[in-house]
Short mmCIF file of C-alpha atoms in Angstrom, two decimals:
data_model
loop_
_atom_site.label_atom_id
_atom_site.label_comp_id
_atom_site.label_asym_id
_atom_site.label_seq_id
_atom_site.Cartn_x
_atom_site.Cartn_y
_atom_site.Cartn_z
CA UNK A 1493 -27.58 130.22 -108.74
CA UNK A 1494 -30.80 132.22 -108.62
CA UNK A 1495 -31.72 134.14 -111.76
CA UNK A 1496 -32.25 137.33 -109.80
CA UNK A 1497 -30.25 137.84 -106.63
CA UNK A 1498 -30.60 140.41 -103.91
CA UNK A 1499 -28.99 140.95 -100.54
CA UNK A 1500 -31.81 140.01 -98.13
CA UNK A 1501 -30.70 142.51 -95.51
CA UNK A 1502 -32.11 143.74 -93.27
CA UNK A 1503 -30.72 147.18 -93.84
CA UNK A 1504 -31.25 149.23 -90.69
CA UNK A 1505 -30.70 152.91 -91.41
CA UNK A 1506 -31.49 156.14 -89.52
CA UNK A 1507 -34.02 158.60 -90.84
CA UNK A 1508 -32.47 160.93 -93.39
CA UNK A 1509 -29.84 158.45 -94.51
CA UNK A 1510 -29.16 157.45 -98.09
CA UNK A 1511 -29.37 153.73 -98.80
CA UNK A 1512 -28.58 151.75 -101.93
CA UNK A 1513 -29.72 148.28 -102.96
CA UNK A 1514 -28.23 146.21 -105.72
CA UNK A 1515 -29.72 143.34 -107.66
CA UNK A 1516 -27.95 141.07 -110.13
CA UNK A 1517 -29.56 139.02 -112.87
CA UNK A 1518 -28.13 136.08 -114.76
CA UNK A 1519 -30.45 135.84 -117.78
CA UNK A 1520 -28.91 138.03 -120.48
CA UNK A 1521 -32.21 137.82 -122.40
CA UNK A 1522 -33.95 139.84 -119.70
CA UNK A 1523 -35.35 142.99 -121.26
CA UNK A 1524 -37.28 144.92 -118.66
CA UNK A 1525 -36.60 145.57 -115.02
CA UNK A 1526 -38.58 146.96 -112.14
CA UNK A 1527 -38.46 147.65 -108.45
CA UNK A 1528 -41.52 146.70 -106.42
CA UNK A 1529 -42.23 147.53 -102.82
CA UNK A 1530 -43.90 145.05 -100.49
CA UNK A 1531 -45.13 145.90 -97.04
CA UNK A 1532 -45.40 143.09 -94.52
CA UNK A 1533 -47.95 140.47 -95.62
CA UNK A 1534 -49.32 142.80 -98.30
CA UNK A 1535 -49.28 142.64 -102.06
CA UNK A 1536 -46.29 143.99 -104.03
CA UNK A 1537 -46.73 147.38 -105.65
CA UNK A 1538 -44.70 148.90 -108.46
CA UNK A 1539 -42.19 151.44 -107.19
CA UNK A 1540 -40.48 152.27 -110.45
CA UNK A 1541 -39.30 150.97 -113.77
CA UNK A 1542 -35.58 150.77 -114.49
CA UNK A 1543 -34.09 152.08 -117.72
CA UNK A 1544 -30.56 152.07 -119.07
CA UNK A 1545 -30.64 155.85 -118.99
CA UNK A 1546 -31.62 155.81 -115.34
CA UNK A 1547 -34.91 156.74 -113.79
CA UNK A 1548 -35.55 159.22 -110.99
CA UNK A 1549 -38.75 159.76 -109.05
CA UNK A 1550 -38.40 162.15 -106.16
CA UNK A 1551 -36.09 160.59 -103.57
CA UNK A 1552 -35.77 157.36 -105.57
CA UNK A 1553 -33.28 156.68 -108.36
CA UNK A 1554 -32.99 153.44 -110.29
CA UNK A 1555 -30.17 152.45 -112.62
CA UNK A 1556 -29.55 149.57 -115.00
CA UNK A 1557 -26.12 148.32 -116.01
CA UNK A 1558 -26.61 145.79 -118.80
CA UNK A 1559 -22.91 145.09 -119.24
CA UNK A 1560 -22.56 143.98 -115.64
CA UNK A 1561 -26.13 142.69 -115.39
CA UNK A 1562 -27.17 144.53 -112.30
CA UNK A 1563 -29.73 147.08 -111.32
CA UNK A 1564 -29.70 149.44 -108.38
CA UNK A 1565 -32.09 151.45 -106.29
CA UNK A 1566 -31.01 154.53 -104.37
CA UNK A 1567 -33.21 156.05 -101.70
CA UNK A 1568 -32.23 159.48 -100.45
CA UNK A 1569 -33.40 161.14 -97.22
CA UNK A 1570 -34.99 157.93 -95.90
CA UNK A 1571 -38.35 158.22 -94.19
CA UNK A 1572 -39.90 155.92 -91.62
CA UNK A 1573 -42.55 155.13 -94.24
CA UNK A 1574 -39.87 153.71 -96.54
CA UNK A 1575 -39.58 150.68 -94.25
CA UNK A 1576 -40.58 147.73 -96.43
CA UNK A 1577 -39.14 144.94 -98.54
CA UNK A 1578 -37.91 145.97 -101.98
CA UNK A 1579 -38.22 143.43 -104.76
CA UNK A 1580 -36.18 143.42 -107.92
CA UNK A 1581 -37.99 142.03 -110.99
CA UNK A 1582 -36.71 140.97 -114.41
CA UNK A 1583 -38.87 140.24 -117.45
CA UNK A 1584 -37.93 138.33 -120.56
CA UNK A 1585 -40.12 137.64 -123.59
CA UNK A 1586 -42.45 140.40 -122.52
CA UNK A 1587 -44.38 138.95 -119.62
CA UNK A 1588 -43.67 135.35 -120.61
CA UNK A 1589 -41.07 135.03 -117.90
CA UNK A 1590 -41.29 137.15 -114.78
CA UNK A 1591 -38.55 136.58 -112.21
CA UNK A 1592 -38.57 138.17 -108.78
CA UNK A 1593 -35.63 138.48 -106.46
CA UNK A 1594 -36.17 137.37 -102.88
CA UNK A 1595 -36.27 140.97 -101.71
CA UNK A 1596 -34.21 143.31 -99.54
CA UNK A 1597 -35.71 144.36 -96.25
CA UNK A 1598 -35.27 148.00 -95.23
CA UNK A 1599 -35.94 149.27 -91.72
CA UNK A 1600 -35.68 153.02 -91.22
CA UNK A 1601 -35.06 153.87 -87.59
CA UNK A 1602 -36.12 157.13 -85.86
CA UNK B 42 -62.15 151.27 -108.41
CA UNK B 43 -59.55 149.40 -110.45
CA UNK B 44 -58.61 146.27 -108.58
CA UNK B 45 -57.68 142.61 -108.51
CA UNK B 46 -59.68 140.52 -106.07
CA UNK B 47 -58.90 137.07 -104.70
CA UNK B 48 -61.03 134.68 -102.72
CA UNK B 49 -60.70 133.27 -100.20
CA UNK B 50 -58.13 135.39 -98.39
CA UNK B 51 -57.34 132.65 -95.90
CA UNK B 52 -57.87 128.92 -96.23
CA UNK B 53 -56.92 125.94 -94.11
CA UNK B 54 -57.58 122.59 -95.74
CA UNK B 55 -56.45 118.98 -95.63
CA UNK B 56 -54.32 116.98 -97.99
CA UNK B 57 -56.14 115.79 -101.08
CA UNK B 58 -59.23 117.99 -100.83
CA UNK B 59 -59.67 119.85 -104.12
CA UNK B 60 -59.83 123.61 -103.88
CA UNK B 61 -60.10 126.65 -106.13
CA UNK B 62 -58.79 130.13 -105.47
CA UNK B 63 -60.58 132.71 -107.56
CA UNK B 64 -59.01 135.80 -109.11
CA UNK B 65 -60.88 138.58 -110.86
CA UNK B 66 -59.80 141.92 -112.33
CA UNK B 67 -61.94 144.79 -113.55
CA UNK B 68 -59.35 146.58 -115.71
CA UNK B 69 -59.85 144.63 -118.94
CA UNK B 70 -56.24 143.39 -118.76
CA UNK B 71 -55.11 140.77 -121.24
CA UNK B 72 -52.42 139.28 -119.00
CA UNK B 73 -53.00 137.52 -115.72
CA UNK B 74 -50.63 135.49 -113.60
CA UNK B 75 -50.40 133.46 -110.40
CA UNK B 76 -47.46 133.53 -108.00
CA UNK B 77 -46.61 131.83 -104.77
CA UNK B 78 -44.41 133.46 -102.16
CA UNK B 79 -42.36 131.43 -99.71
CA UNK B 80 -39.74 132.58 -97.18
CA UNK B 81 -36.28 132.69 -98.70
CA UNK B 82 -37.60 131.89 -102.18
CA UNK B 83 -39.46 135.07 -103.07
CA UNK B 84 -42.32 135.17 -105.53
CA UNK B 85 -42.32 132.41 -108.10
CA UNK B 86 -44.58 132.31 -111.12
CA UNK B 87 -46.97 129.34 -111.27
CA UNK B 88 -49.00 129.94 -114.43
CA UNK B 89 -49.78 132.89 -116.64
CA UNK B 90 -52.26 133.78 -119.33
CA UNK B 91 -51.72 136.15 -122.22
CA UNK B 92 -55.43 136.27 -123.07
CA UNK B 93 -58.65 134.27 -123.02
CA UNK B 94 -58.04 130.55 -123.58
CA UNK B 95 -54.26 131.11 -123.66
CA UNK B 96 -52.40 129.79 -120.62
CA UNK B 97 -48.83 128.66 -120.04
CA UNK B 98 -46.64 127.27 -117.31
CA UNK B 99 -44.42 129.40 -115.17
CA UNK B 100 -41.53 128.20 -113.06
CA UNK B 101 -43.45 126.06 -110.55
CA UNK B 102 -46.62 124.67 -112.22
CA UNK B 103 -46.59 121.18 -110.69
CA UNK B 104 -49.73 120.43 -108.72
CA UNK B 105 -51.69 123.39 -110.09
CA UNK B 106 -54.17 123.99 -112.89
CA UNK B 107 -55.64 127.19 -114.28
CA UNK B 108 -58.27 128.22 -116.78
CA UNK B 109 -59.05 131.45 -118.60
CA UNK B 110 -62.56 131.22 -120.00
CA UNK B 111 -63.28 134.90 -119.49
CA UNK B 112 -60.97 137.87 -119.65
CA UNK B 113 -61.65 139.00 -116.10
CA UNK B 114 -61.26 135.67 -114.27
CA UNK B 115 -58.25 133.42 -113.77
CA UNK B 116 -58.92 130.74 -111.14
CA UNK B 117 -56.15 128.62 -109.62
CA UNK B 118 -57.10 125.00 -109.02
CA UNK B 119 -55.36 122.57 -106.70
CA UNK B 120 -56.77 119.14 -107.57
CA UNK B 121 -55.06 117.32 -104.70
CA UNK B 122 -53.35 119.77 -102.37
CA UNK B 123 -50.29 118.68 -100.43
CA UNK B 124 -48.53 120.30 -97.45
CA UNK B 125 -45.74 121.62 -99.70
CA UNK B 126 -48.35 123.85 -101.33
CA UNK B 127 -48.78 125.75 -98.09
CA UNK B 128 -47.89 129.27 -99.17
CA UNK B 129 -49.01 132.83 -99.80
CA UNK B 130 -50.54 133.12 -103.27
CA UNK B 131 -50.87 136.27 -105.34
CA UNK B 132 -52.78 136.86 -108.52
CA UNK B 133 -51.71 139.72 -110.78
CA UNK B 134 -52.83 141.37 -113.99
CA UNK B 135 -51.49 143.88 -116.46
CA UNK B 136 -52.13 145.38 -119.82
CA UNK B 137 -49.47 144.05 -122.18
CA UNK B 138 -46.96 146.69 -123.13
CA UNK B 139 -47.29 148.57 -119.86
CA UNK B 140 -45.03 148.44 -116.82
CA UNK B 141 -47.33 147.90 -113.91
CA UNK B 142 -48.54 144.54 -112.67
CA UNK B 143 -51.48 144.95 -110.30
CA UNK B 144 -51.56 142.38 -107.54
CA UNK B 145 -54.45 141.00 -105.60
CA UNK B 146 -54.35 141.08 -101.78
CA UNK B 147 -53.08 137.52 -101.51
CA UNK B 148 -54.48 134.19 -100.32
CA UNK B 149 -52.80 132.48 -97.41
CA UNK B 150 -53.23 128.73 -97.85
CA UNK B 151 -52.37 126.10 -95.28
CA UNK B 152 -52.57 122.42 -96.25
CA UNK B 153 -52.51 120.03 -93.29
#
């Protein structure tokens, strides 16, 4: 079983739709969680950090559920420019262990 | 401009021919790391460094070496490359205690 698991998708959604991604992690020692965005063949870039209290940035909301060991990303009012692969990341021991999920591909359709 | 640079960006080589991929950051970050990205496997950590002269293995260190003689540079060395090291490689850096890892543009390596 992978330490961080994501549904690979692709998720094909129309513009304006709301889409949610989930990510589960198996290492209970994981302390910090992030969502990164990766455009095709480009480097990953931090989208947002994930806190137990939730984190909202414009159309994006991230949540952490430590009891169930999953994190989520909600994108409201999807834009064409949101089309990308979204990577879930878990850290343990600070940056001593950085584990990426395989990513969920989102395609927003006109 | 704050950035992480990698060279070369693309490399085709043959089995057994030693190569080095350079990584440099201009943000005075303590932490640097190398990842490889393969279809269906995602990004996997190869080696990381918490500071100068401090390096440690990640999840897939076999066949790779690194060094951290200066804070800004973290080269990845393949002493004897093999075809299973064909991959997309990313270098990243961060300031410990912060959230953001900054990634380089990637190096696409093909080993024939």
